[in-house]
Short mmCIF file of C-alpha atoms in Angstrom, two decimals:
data_model
loop_
_atom_site.label_atom_id
_atom_site.label_comp_id
_atom_site.label_asym_id
_atom_site.label_seq_id
_atom_site.Cartn_x
_atom_site.Cartn_y
_atom_site.Cartn_z
CA MET A 1 21.41 -7.89 -11.86
CA ARG A 2 24.97 -8.01 -10.35
CA ILE A 3 27.11 -5.09 -11.84
CA LEU A 4 30.97 -4.83 -11.36
CA LEU A 5 34.04 -2.78 -11.87
CA PHE A 6 33.93 0.49 -12.88
CA SER A 7 36.02 1.32 -16.34
CA LEU A 8 36.51 3.74 -18.80
CA PHE A 9 38.06 3.30 -22.16
CA SER A 10 37.02 5.20 -25.55
CA ALA A 11 37.77 3.63 -28.83
CA SER A 12 36.60 4.35 -32.64
CA CYS A 13 35.42 0.82 -34.85
CA ALA A 14 33.15 -0.17 -36.80
CA LEU A 15 29.92 -0.32 -35.57
CA ALA A 16 27.34 -0.18 -37.99
CA THR A 17 25.64 -3.02 -37.14
CA VAL A 18 26.17 -2.69 -33.44
CA GLN A 19 22.72 -1.69 -31.87
CA VAL A 20 22.38 0.28 -28.25
CA ARG A 21 20.22 -0.93 -26.07
CA ASP A 22 17.90 0.62 -22.72
CA GLY A 23 18.76 -2.67 -20.86
CA CYS A 24 20.45 -6.27 -21.34
CA GLY A 25 17.46 -8.62 -21.79
CA GLU A 26 16.03 -9.18 -24.48
CA ASP A 27 12.76 -7.44 -24.72
CA ALA A 28 15.03 -3.89 -24.73
CA ALA A 29 14.49 -1.33 -26.56
CA LEU A 30 16.51 -0.04 -29.91
CA VAL A 31 18.32 3.24 -28.63
CA ALA A 32 20.36 3.65 -31.12
CA THR A 33 22.19 1.40 -34.08
CA LEU A 34 26.50 3.13 -34.00
CA GLN A 35 28.53 4.19 -36.48
CA ASP A 36 31.45 3.88 -37.63
CA SER A 37 32.58 7.76 -36.68
CA ASP A 38 30.81 7.01 -33.13
CA THR A 39 33.33 6.79 -30.20
CA ILE A 40 31.91 4.19 -27.56
CA ARG A 41 33.43 4.29 -23.72
CA VAL A 42 32.62 1.22 -21.66
CA GLU A 43 31.62 1.79 -18.04
CA HIS A 44 30.92 -1.19 -16.66
CA GLY A 45 30.08 -5.02 -17.18
CA VAL A 46 27.31 -6.48 -16.35
CA LEU A 47 26.45 -10.07 -14.59
CA GLY A 48 23.77 -11.88 -14.59
CA GLU A 49 22.68 -12.04 -17.83
CA ALA A 50 22.43 -15.12 -20.20
CA ALA A 51 25.15 -13.02 -22.81
CA PRO A 52 27.60 -10.36 -22.09
CA CYS A 53 26.72 -6.93 -21.55
CA TYR A 54 28.45 -3.88 -21.10
CA ALA A 55 27.09 0.09 -20.45
CA VAL A 56 28.39 2.13 -22.50
CA THR A 57 28.71 5.85 -23.00
CA VAL A 58 28.22 7.05 -26.51
CA GLU A 59 29.51 9.94 -28.09
CA HIS A 60 26.97 9.32 -31.34
CA GLY A 61 27.27 12.97 -33.69
CA GLU A 62 26.54 15.72 -31.50
CA SER A 63 24.38 13.66 -28.58
CA THR A 64 25.95 11.61 -26.00
CA LEU A 65 24.31 8.36 -25.69
CA ARG A 66 23.75 6.16 -22.66
CA GLY A 67 22.85 2.70 -22.99
CA TYR A 68 24.05 -1.15 -23.16
CA ILE A 69 25.41 -3.45 -25.85
CA SER A 70 26.21 -6.83 -25.83
CA ASP A 71 29.08 -7.58 -29.05
CA ALA A 72 32.23 -8.47 -26.51
CA THR A 73 34.08 -8.41 -30.06
CA LEU A 74 34.31 -4.84 -30.31
CA PRO A 75 37.79 -3.48 -29.95
CA SER A 76 36.85 -0.98 -26.50
CA VAL A 77 34.82 -4.33 -24.60
CA VAL A 78 38.65 -6.10 -25.61
CA GLU A 79 40.23 -4.08 -24.07
CA PHE A 80 38.24 -3.31 -21.18
CA GLU A 81 38.34 -7.01 -20.64
CA ARG A 82 41.87 -7.19 -21.22
CA ARG A 83 42.16 -4.36 -18.32
CA ARG A 84 40.22 -5.99 -16.13
CA ALA A 85 41.89 -9.77 -16.38
CA LEU A 86 45.02 -7.69 -14.99
CA GLU A 87 43.53 -6.07 -12.62
CA SER A 88 42.23 -9.08 -11.25
CA ARG A 89 45.26 -10.36 -11.06
CA VAL A 90 47.22 -7.26 -9.07
CA PRO A 91 49.07 -8.65 -5.61
CA VAL A 92 47.88 -6.87 -2.26
CA PRO A 93 51.51 -6.12 -1.60
CA GLU A 94 52.05 -7.17 2.05
CA PRO A 95 53.04 -5.01 4.88
CA PRO A 96 55.76 -3.44 6.13
CA PRO A 97 57.30 -4.95 8.84
CA PRO A 98 56.89 -2.94 12.12
CA PRO A 99 60.05 -0.91 13.01
CA PRO A 100 63.01 -2.32 15.18
CA GLY A 101 62.00 -3.19 18.92
CA VAL A 102 57.41 -2.90 18.12
CA LYS A 103 56.48 -6.37 18.11
CA LYS A 104 53.61 -7.25 15.92
CA PRO A 105 49.99 -7.42 17.69
CA ALA A 106 48.98 -10.18 19.49
CA ALA A 107 46.60 -12.57 18.33
CA PRO A 108 42.83 -12.36 19.51
CA ARG A 109 41.58 -14.69 22.34
CA PRO A 110 38.81 -16.32 21.69
CA THR A 111 35.29 -15.01 23.51
CA GLY A 112 33.28 -18.17 21.93
CA PRO A 113 33.30 -21.33 21.56
CA PRO A 114 35.27 -23.32 18.95
CA PHE A 115 33.19 -22.89 15.52
CA ALA A 116 32.55 -26.61 14.62
CA PRO A 117 33.37 -27.62 10.76
CA TRP A 118 29.83 -27.48 8.99
CA SER A 119 29.48 -28.32 5.13
CA GLY A 120 26.18 -27.57 4.09
CA ALA A 121 25.62 -26.24 -0.12
CA ASP A 122 24.55 -23.02 -1.39
CA ILE A 123 20.98 -21.69 -2.37
CA LYS A 124 22.31 -22.83 -6.11
CA GLY A 125 23.41 -26.28 -5.16
CA ARG A 126 27.23 -25.77 -4.65
CA ARG A 127 29.32 -27.85 -1.51
CA PHE A 128 31.54 -25.95 0.29
CA ARG A 129 33.01 -26.97 4.04
CA ILE A 130 32.97 -23.59 6.79
CA GLY A 131 36.23 -24.50 8.89
CA ASP A 132 37.64 -26.67 6.61
CA GLY A 133 42.23 -25.05 8.04
CA THR A 134 42.25 -23.56 5.14
CA ALA A 135 41.03 -20.24 6.34
CA LYS A 136 43.16 -17.84 8.07
CA VAL A 137 40.61 -16.02 9.09
CA THR A 138 36.82 -16.72 8.32
CA LEU A 139 33.61 -14.62 8.43
CA VAL A 140 30.01 -16.27 9.08
CA THR A 141 27.03 -13.20 8.72
CA PHE A 142 24.12 -14.26 9.54
CA TRP A 143 20.98 -12.84 8.15
CA SER A 144 17.88 -11.88 7.45
CA VAL A 145 16.01 -11.15 3.96
CA THR A 146 13.50 -9.00 5.61
CA SER A 147 15.76 -6.92 7.43
CA ALA A 148 17.33 -3.92 6.90
CA LYS A 149 20.27 -4.19 9.09
CA GLY A 150 20.48 -7.53 8.47
CA ARG A 151 20.95 -7.01 4.35
CA GLN A 152 23.65 -4.55 5.15
CA ALA A 153 25.86 -6.84 7.44
CA ALA A 154 25.72 -9.42 4.19
CA GLN A 155 26.24 -6.49 1.67
CA GLU A 156 29.26 -5.30 4.68
CA LEU A 157 30.51 -8.99 5.07
CA ALA A 158 31.03 -9.38 0.64
CA LYS A 159 32.82 -5.75 1.24
CA ALA A 160 35.58 -8.11 3.61
CA GLY A 161 35.67 -10.89 1.21
CA ASP A 162 36.98 -8.51 -1.55
CA GLU A 163 38.81 -6.43 0.67
CA PHE A 164 40.95 -9.49 2.22
CA ARG A 165 40.41 -12.61 0.19
CA ALA A 166 44.04 -11.83 -0.79
CA LYS A 167 45.38 -12.65 2.62
CA GLY A 168 43.33 -15.85 3.69
CA LEU A 169 39.88 -13.80 4.41
CA GLN A 170 36.88 -16.59 3.57
CA ALA A 171 34.00 -15.19 3.83
CA TYR A 172 29.93 -16.68 4.09
CA GLY A 173 26.70 -16.04 4.96
CA LEU A 174 23.62 -17.86 6.29
CA VAL A 175 20.51 -16.50 5.77
CA GLN A 176 17.12 -17.13 7.32
CA PRO A 177 14.83 -19.57 5.32
CA ILE A 178 12.99 -17.58 3.11
CA ASP A 179 11.43 -18.98 -0.12
CA PRO A 180 13.97 -18.94 -3.29
CA GLY A 181 12.76 -16.58 -5.83
CA ARG A 182 12.23 -14.19 -3.43
CA LEU A 183 15.83 -14.41 -1.65
CA GLY A 184 16.84 -14.78 -5.32
CA MET A 185 15.37 -11.17 -6.25
CA TYR A 186 17.58 -9.80 -2.80
CA LEU A 187 20.48 -11.87 -4.24
CA ASP A 188 20.19 -10.34 -7.52
CA ASP A 189 20.24 -6.55 -6.25
CA MET A 190 22.64 -6.57 -3.29
CA GLY A 191 26.21 -8.27 -5.66
CA LEU A 192 26.70 -11.01 -3.05
CA ASP A 193 29.57 -12.94 -4.67
CA CYS A 194 30.51 -14.80 -1.31
CA PRO A 195 28.90 -18.71 -0.79
CA VAL A 196 25.19 -18.19 0.47
CA ALA A 197 23.19 -21.10 2.32
CA TYR A 198 20.42 -21.04 4.20
CA ASP A 199 20.73 -21.34 7.79
CA ARG A 200 18.49 -24.64 8.68
CA GLU A 201 20.33 -26.05 10.99
CA GLY A 202 19.58 -22.49 12.98
CA LEU A 203 23.30 -22.07 13.47
CA ALA A 204 22.60 -18.44 14.51
CA ALA A 205 21.03 -19.48 17.67
CA ARG A 206 23.57 -22.19 18.34
CA TYR A 207 26.12 -19.08 18.36
CA GLY A 208 24.29 -16.12 19.46
CA GLY A 209 23.83 -15.11 16.53
CA ASP A 210 20.69 -12.04 15.53
CA PRO A 211 19.75 -12.81 11.50
CA ASN A 212 17.56 -9.08 11.97
CA LYS A 213 20.59 -7.33 13.20
CA GLY A 214 23.52 -8.86 11.03
CA THR A 215 25.45 -10.82 13.13
CA THR A 216 28.99 -11.52 11.66
CA LEU A 217 31.14 -13.94 13.62
CA VAL A 218 35.14 -14.26 13.35
CA ILE A 219 36.75 -17.28 13.37
CA ASP A 220 40.80 -18.05 13.56
CA SER A 221 42.79 -20.40 12.06
CA GLY A 222 42.46 -23.08 14.65
CA ASN A 223 38.64 -22.51 14.39
CA HIS A 224 37.86 -20.35 17.64
CA ILE A 225 35.44 -17.66 17.94
CA VAL A 226 37.36 -14.41 18.62
CA ALA A 227 34.36 -11.52 17.69
CA SER A 228 30.75 -11.68 17.42
CA SER A 229 29.30 -7.95 16.10
CA THR A 230 27.00 -6.99 14.31
CA ASN A 231 28.92 -3.57 13.60
CA PRO A 232 30.72 -3.68 10.15
CA ALA A 233 33.94 -1.67 11.61
CA GLU A 234 34.44 -3.50 14.80
CA ILE A 235 34.22 -6.59 12.23
CA ARG A 236 36.80 -4.81 9.74
CA ALA A 237 38.99 -3.95 12.75
CA MET A 238 39.65 -7.64 14.34
CA VAL A 239 40.14 -8.86 11.02
CA ALA A 240 43.18 -6.59 9.60
CA LYS A 241 44.16 -7.46 13.35
CA LEU A 242 44.24 -10.61 12.81
CA VAL A 243 45.80 -10.67 9.18
CA SER A 244 48.33 -8.68 10.46
CA SER A 245 49.47 -11.16 13.56
CA GLU A 246 49.79 -14.11 11.36
#
């Protein structure tokens, strides 16, 4: 179950038929049936469910209840989704120009062989291509489900993707082959929103990556590998440098 985009909004509405449950699934237990006088605050939306689901806090009489609702027509939910849509369209401001006489940082030099363009499918069968010339910066993380450090690297990859996507970053995860059901459980808990594919062709070994440590390759717009590291701070610094040198 993936949880994203925290937000707050309070509203009173006609709630007589709306149920608050202790989860999003069909077998979730009833917590309360809301009344017109109740005030609902949408905390966040929940993805990965068959139907819309929202975590809420409700002022129910003299009690404060926490649970989940699935009614997407409630005014509070409608307003939450409106704000979420607006936030997703907020442009990332361009960095200020350097002061007169200050040169932009030079682009990092390649440290390894070029990354050969690679085509494949993610674990859900969706096709994608790494190194197709459309990205200013590309991150490729080799990781393993059975390694805590590898899973952490995959989550850091997703964070970098969120932070720099608007500036031309594309991020991909290549995971060591494992039972699809087991991998799916981990992905649901980790909340990754970047393409994840099995490394069935041994790309980690080809480019010197260690899936158990979560090695990430930083690839420039010319498909040159300019960094390879298991340190998320180093990866972020290199991406920031590449973005600013464009």
